[in-house]
mmCIF file of C-alpha atoms in Angstrom:
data_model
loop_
_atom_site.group_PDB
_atom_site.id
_atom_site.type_symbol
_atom_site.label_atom_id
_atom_site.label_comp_id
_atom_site.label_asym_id
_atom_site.label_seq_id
_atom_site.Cartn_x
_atom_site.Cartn_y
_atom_site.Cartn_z
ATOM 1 C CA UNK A 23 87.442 0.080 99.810
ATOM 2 C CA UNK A 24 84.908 2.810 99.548
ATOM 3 C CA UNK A 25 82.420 0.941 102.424
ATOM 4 C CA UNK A 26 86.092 0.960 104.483
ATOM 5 C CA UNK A 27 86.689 4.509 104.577
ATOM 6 C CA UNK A 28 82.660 5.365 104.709
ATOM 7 C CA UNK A 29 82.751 2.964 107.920
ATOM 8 C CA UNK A 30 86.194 4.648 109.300
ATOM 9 C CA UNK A 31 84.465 8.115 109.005
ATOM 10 C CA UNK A 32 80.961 7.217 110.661
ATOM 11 C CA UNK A 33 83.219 5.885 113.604
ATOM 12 C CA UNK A 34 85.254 9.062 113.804
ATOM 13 C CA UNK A 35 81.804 10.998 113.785
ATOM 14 C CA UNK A 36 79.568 9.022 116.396
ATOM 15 C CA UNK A 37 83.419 8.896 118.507
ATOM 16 C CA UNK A 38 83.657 12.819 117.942
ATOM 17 C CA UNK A 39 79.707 13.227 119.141
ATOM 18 C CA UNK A 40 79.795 10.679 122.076
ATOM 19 C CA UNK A 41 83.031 12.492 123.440
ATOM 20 C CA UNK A 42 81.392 15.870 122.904
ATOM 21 C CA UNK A 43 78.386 14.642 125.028
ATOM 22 C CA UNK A 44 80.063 13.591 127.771
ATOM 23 C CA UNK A 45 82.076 17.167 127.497
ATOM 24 C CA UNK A 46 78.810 18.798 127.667
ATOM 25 C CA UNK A 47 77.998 16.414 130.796
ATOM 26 C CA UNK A 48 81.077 17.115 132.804
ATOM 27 C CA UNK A 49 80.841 20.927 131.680
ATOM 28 C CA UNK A 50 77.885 21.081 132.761
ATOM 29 C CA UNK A 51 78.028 19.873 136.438
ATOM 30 C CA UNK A 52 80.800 21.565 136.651
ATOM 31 C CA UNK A 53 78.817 24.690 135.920
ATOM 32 C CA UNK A 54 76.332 24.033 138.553
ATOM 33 C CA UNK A 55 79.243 22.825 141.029
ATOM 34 C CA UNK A 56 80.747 26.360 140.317
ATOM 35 C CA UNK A 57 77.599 28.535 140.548
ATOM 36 C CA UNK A 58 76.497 26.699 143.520
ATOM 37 C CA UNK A 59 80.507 27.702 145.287
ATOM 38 C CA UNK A 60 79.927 31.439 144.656
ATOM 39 C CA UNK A 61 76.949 31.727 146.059
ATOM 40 C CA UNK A 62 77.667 29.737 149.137
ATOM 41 C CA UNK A 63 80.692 31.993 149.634
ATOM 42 C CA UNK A 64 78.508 34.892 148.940
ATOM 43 C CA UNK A 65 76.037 33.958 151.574
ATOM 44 C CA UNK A 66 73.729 36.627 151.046
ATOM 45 C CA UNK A 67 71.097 34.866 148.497
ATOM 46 C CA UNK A 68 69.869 31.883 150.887
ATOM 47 C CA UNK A 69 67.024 31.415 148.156
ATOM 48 C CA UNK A 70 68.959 30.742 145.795
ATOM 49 C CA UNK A 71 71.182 28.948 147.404
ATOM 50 C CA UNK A 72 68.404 26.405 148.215
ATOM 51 C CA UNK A 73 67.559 26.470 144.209
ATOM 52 C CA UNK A 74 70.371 24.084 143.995
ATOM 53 C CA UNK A 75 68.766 21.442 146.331
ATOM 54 C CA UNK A 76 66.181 18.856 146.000
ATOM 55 C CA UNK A 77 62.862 19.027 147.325
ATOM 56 C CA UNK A 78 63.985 15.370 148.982
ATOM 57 C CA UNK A 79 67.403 16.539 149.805
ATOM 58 C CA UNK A 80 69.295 14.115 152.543
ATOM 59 C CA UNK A 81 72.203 16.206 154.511
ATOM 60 C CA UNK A 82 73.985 14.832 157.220
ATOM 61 C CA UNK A 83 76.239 16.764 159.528
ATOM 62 C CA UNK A 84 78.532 13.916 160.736
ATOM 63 C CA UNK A 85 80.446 15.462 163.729
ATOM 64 C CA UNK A 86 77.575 17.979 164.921
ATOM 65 C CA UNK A 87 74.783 14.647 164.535
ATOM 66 C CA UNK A 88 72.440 16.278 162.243
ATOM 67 C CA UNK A 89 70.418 14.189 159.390
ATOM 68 C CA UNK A 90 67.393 16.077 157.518
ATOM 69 C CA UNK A 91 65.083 14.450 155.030
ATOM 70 C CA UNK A 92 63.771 17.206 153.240
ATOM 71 C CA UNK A 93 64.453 20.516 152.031
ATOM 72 C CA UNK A 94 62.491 22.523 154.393
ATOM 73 C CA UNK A 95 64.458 20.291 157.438
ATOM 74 C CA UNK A 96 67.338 21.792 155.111
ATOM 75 C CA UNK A 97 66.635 25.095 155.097
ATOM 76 C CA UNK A 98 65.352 25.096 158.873
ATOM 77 C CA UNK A 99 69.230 24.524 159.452
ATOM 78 C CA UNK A 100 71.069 26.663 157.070
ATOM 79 C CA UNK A 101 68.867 29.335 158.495
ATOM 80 C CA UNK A 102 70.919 32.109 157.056
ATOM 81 C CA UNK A 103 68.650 34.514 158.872
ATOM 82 C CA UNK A 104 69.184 33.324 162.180
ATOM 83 C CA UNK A 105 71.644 35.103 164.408
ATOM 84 C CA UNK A 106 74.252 37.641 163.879
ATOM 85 C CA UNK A 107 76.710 36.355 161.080
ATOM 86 C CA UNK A 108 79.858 38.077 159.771
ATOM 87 C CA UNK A 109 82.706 37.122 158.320
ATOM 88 C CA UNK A 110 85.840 38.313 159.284
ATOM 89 C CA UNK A 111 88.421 40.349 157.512
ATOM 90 C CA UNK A 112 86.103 41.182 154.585
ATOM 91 C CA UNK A 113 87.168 37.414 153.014
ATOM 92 C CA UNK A 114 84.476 35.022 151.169
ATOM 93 C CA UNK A 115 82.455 32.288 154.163
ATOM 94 C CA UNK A 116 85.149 30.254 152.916
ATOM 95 C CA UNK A 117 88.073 29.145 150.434
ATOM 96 C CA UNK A 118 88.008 25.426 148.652
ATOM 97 C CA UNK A 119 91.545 24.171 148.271
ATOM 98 C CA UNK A 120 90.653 20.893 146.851
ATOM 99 C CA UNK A 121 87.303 20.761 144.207
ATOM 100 C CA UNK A 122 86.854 16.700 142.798
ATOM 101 C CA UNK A 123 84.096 16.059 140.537
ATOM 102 C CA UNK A 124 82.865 12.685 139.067
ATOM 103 C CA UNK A 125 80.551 12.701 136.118
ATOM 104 C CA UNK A 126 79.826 9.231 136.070
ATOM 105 C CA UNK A 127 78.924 9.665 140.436
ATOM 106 C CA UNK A 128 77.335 13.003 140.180
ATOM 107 C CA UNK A 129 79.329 13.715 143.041
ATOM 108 C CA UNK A 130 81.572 16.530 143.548
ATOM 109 C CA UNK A 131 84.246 16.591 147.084
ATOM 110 C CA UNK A 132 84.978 20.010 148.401
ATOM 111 C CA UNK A 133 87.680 20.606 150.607
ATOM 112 C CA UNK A 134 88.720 24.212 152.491
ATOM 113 C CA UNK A 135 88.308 26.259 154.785
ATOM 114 C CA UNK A 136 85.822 28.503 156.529
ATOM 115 C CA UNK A 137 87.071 31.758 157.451
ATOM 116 C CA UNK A 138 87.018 33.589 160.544
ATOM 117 C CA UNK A 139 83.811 34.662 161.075
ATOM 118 C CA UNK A 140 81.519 35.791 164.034
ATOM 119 C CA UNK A 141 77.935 34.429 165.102
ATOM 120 C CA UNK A 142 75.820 35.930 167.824
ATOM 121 C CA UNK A 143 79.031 38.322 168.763
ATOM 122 C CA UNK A 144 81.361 34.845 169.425
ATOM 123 C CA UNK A 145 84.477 34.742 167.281
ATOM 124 C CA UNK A 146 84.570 31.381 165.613
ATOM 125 C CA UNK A 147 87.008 29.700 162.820
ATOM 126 C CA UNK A 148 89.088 29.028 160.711
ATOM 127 C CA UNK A 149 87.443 25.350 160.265
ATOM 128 C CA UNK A 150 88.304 23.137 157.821
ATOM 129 C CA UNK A 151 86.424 20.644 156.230
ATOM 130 C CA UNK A 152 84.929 18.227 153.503
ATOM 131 C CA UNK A 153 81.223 17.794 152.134
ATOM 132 C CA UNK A 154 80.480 15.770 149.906
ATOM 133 C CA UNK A 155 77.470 16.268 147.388
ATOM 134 C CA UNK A 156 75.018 14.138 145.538
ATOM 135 C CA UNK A 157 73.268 15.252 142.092
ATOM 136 C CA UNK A 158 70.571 14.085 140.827
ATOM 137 C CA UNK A 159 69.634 13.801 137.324
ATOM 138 C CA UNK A 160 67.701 17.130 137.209
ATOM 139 C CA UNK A 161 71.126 18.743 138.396
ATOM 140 C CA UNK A 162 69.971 19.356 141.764
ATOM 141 C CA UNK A 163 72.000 18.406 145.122
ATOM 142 C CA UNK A 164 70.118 15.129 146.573
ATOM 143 C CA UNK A 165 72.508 14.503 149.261
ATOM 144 C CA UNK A 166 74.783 16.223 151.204
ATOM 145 C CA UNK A 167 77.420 14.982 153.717
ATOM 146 C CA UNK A 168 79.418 17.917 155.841
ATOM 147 C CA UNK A 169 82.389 16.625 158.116
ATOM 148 C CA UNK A 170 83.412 20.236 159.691
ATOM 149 C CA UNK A 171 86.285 20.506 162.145
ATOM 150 C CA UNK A 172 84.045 22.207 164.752
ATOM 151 C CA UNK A 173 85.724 24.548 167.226
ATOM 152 C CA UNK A 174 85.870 25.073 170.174
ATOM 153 C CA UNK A 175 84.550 21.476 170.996
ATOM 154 C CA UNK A 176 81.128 22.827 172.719
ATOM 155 C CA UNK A 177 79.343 23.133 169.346
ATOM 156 C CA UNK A 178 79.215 19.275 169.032
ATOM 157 C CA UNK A 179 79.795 17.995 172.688
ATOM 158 C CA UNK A 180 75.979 16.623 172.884
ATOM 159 C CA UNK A 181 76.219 15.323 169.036
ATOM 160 C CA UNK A 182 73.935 12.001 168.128
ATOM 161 C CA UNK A 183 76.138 9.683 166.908
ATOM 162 C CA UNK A 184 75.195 8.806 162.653
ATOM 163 C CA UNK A 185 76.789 5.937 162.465
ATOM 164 C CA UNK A 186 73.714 3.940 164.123
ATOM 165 C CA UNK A 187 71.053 6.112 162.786
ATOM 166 C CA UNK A 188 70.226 5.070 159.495
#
């Protein structure tokens, strides 16, 4: 009887320690999905937001035809610095309505909307779209697919096509 209940209570503790862990896990992604939102909002800390990336970071653009290998590719194309960027009526760069993240994947799914902003003087938005993002074991972003509803139509017109480029 006694081994019984010592066996019963072992289980309840490694059960009670494995569920923390994977609390932990999911927390902290979460944490790091989180962090890494607010400062894209923000948009006025483009180092930091490239702490979240990896060295080796994959991003593909799907509807304006853009694939980068590495981070500096990366960073070459968020250029935060380049042009004249403001967002419009004093909102966040943009609003998620729908945040999904996996543990087990190390993915998280955004969903929004950018907001009305201006680059280079030309008024541009709202656009909606999805990205999807890829962690690594480290915690960093590995991979990052953007499908943006780009308009007007001009900003993607002479798009490669990723479907054949792998």
């Amino acid at each position: 009887m006694l081994k019984s209940i010592s066996f019963c209570l072992l289980s309840i503790l490694l059960t009670a320690c494995n569920s923390t862990y994977k609390k932990d896990q999911q927390s902290e992604l979460s944490t790091v999905v989180n962090k890494y939102i607010k400062t894209y909002q923000a948009r006025n800390n483009f180092t930091e937001f490239l702490s979240y990336y990896d060295e080796n970071v994959v991003m593909e653009d799907m509807l304006y035809g853009v694939k980068v290998d590495d981070k500096l590719a990366f960073s070459e194309f968020f250029n935060w610095e380049a042009g004249k960027f403001q967002v419009l009526d004093g909102k966040s760069t943009f609003e998620i309505t729908q945040l999904v993240i996996d543990q087990d994947a190390r993915t998280a799914v955004l969903s929004g909307v950018f907001n009305p902003f201006s680059y280079n003087e030309q008024q541009l938005g709202p656009w909606r779209f999805t990205t999807i993002l890829k962690f690594n074991q480290a915690g960093l972003i590995s991979y990052q697919q953007d499908w943006i509803n780009y308009f007007p139509r001009s900003f993607v017109s002479e798009a490669k096509n990723l479907n054949t480029a792998r």
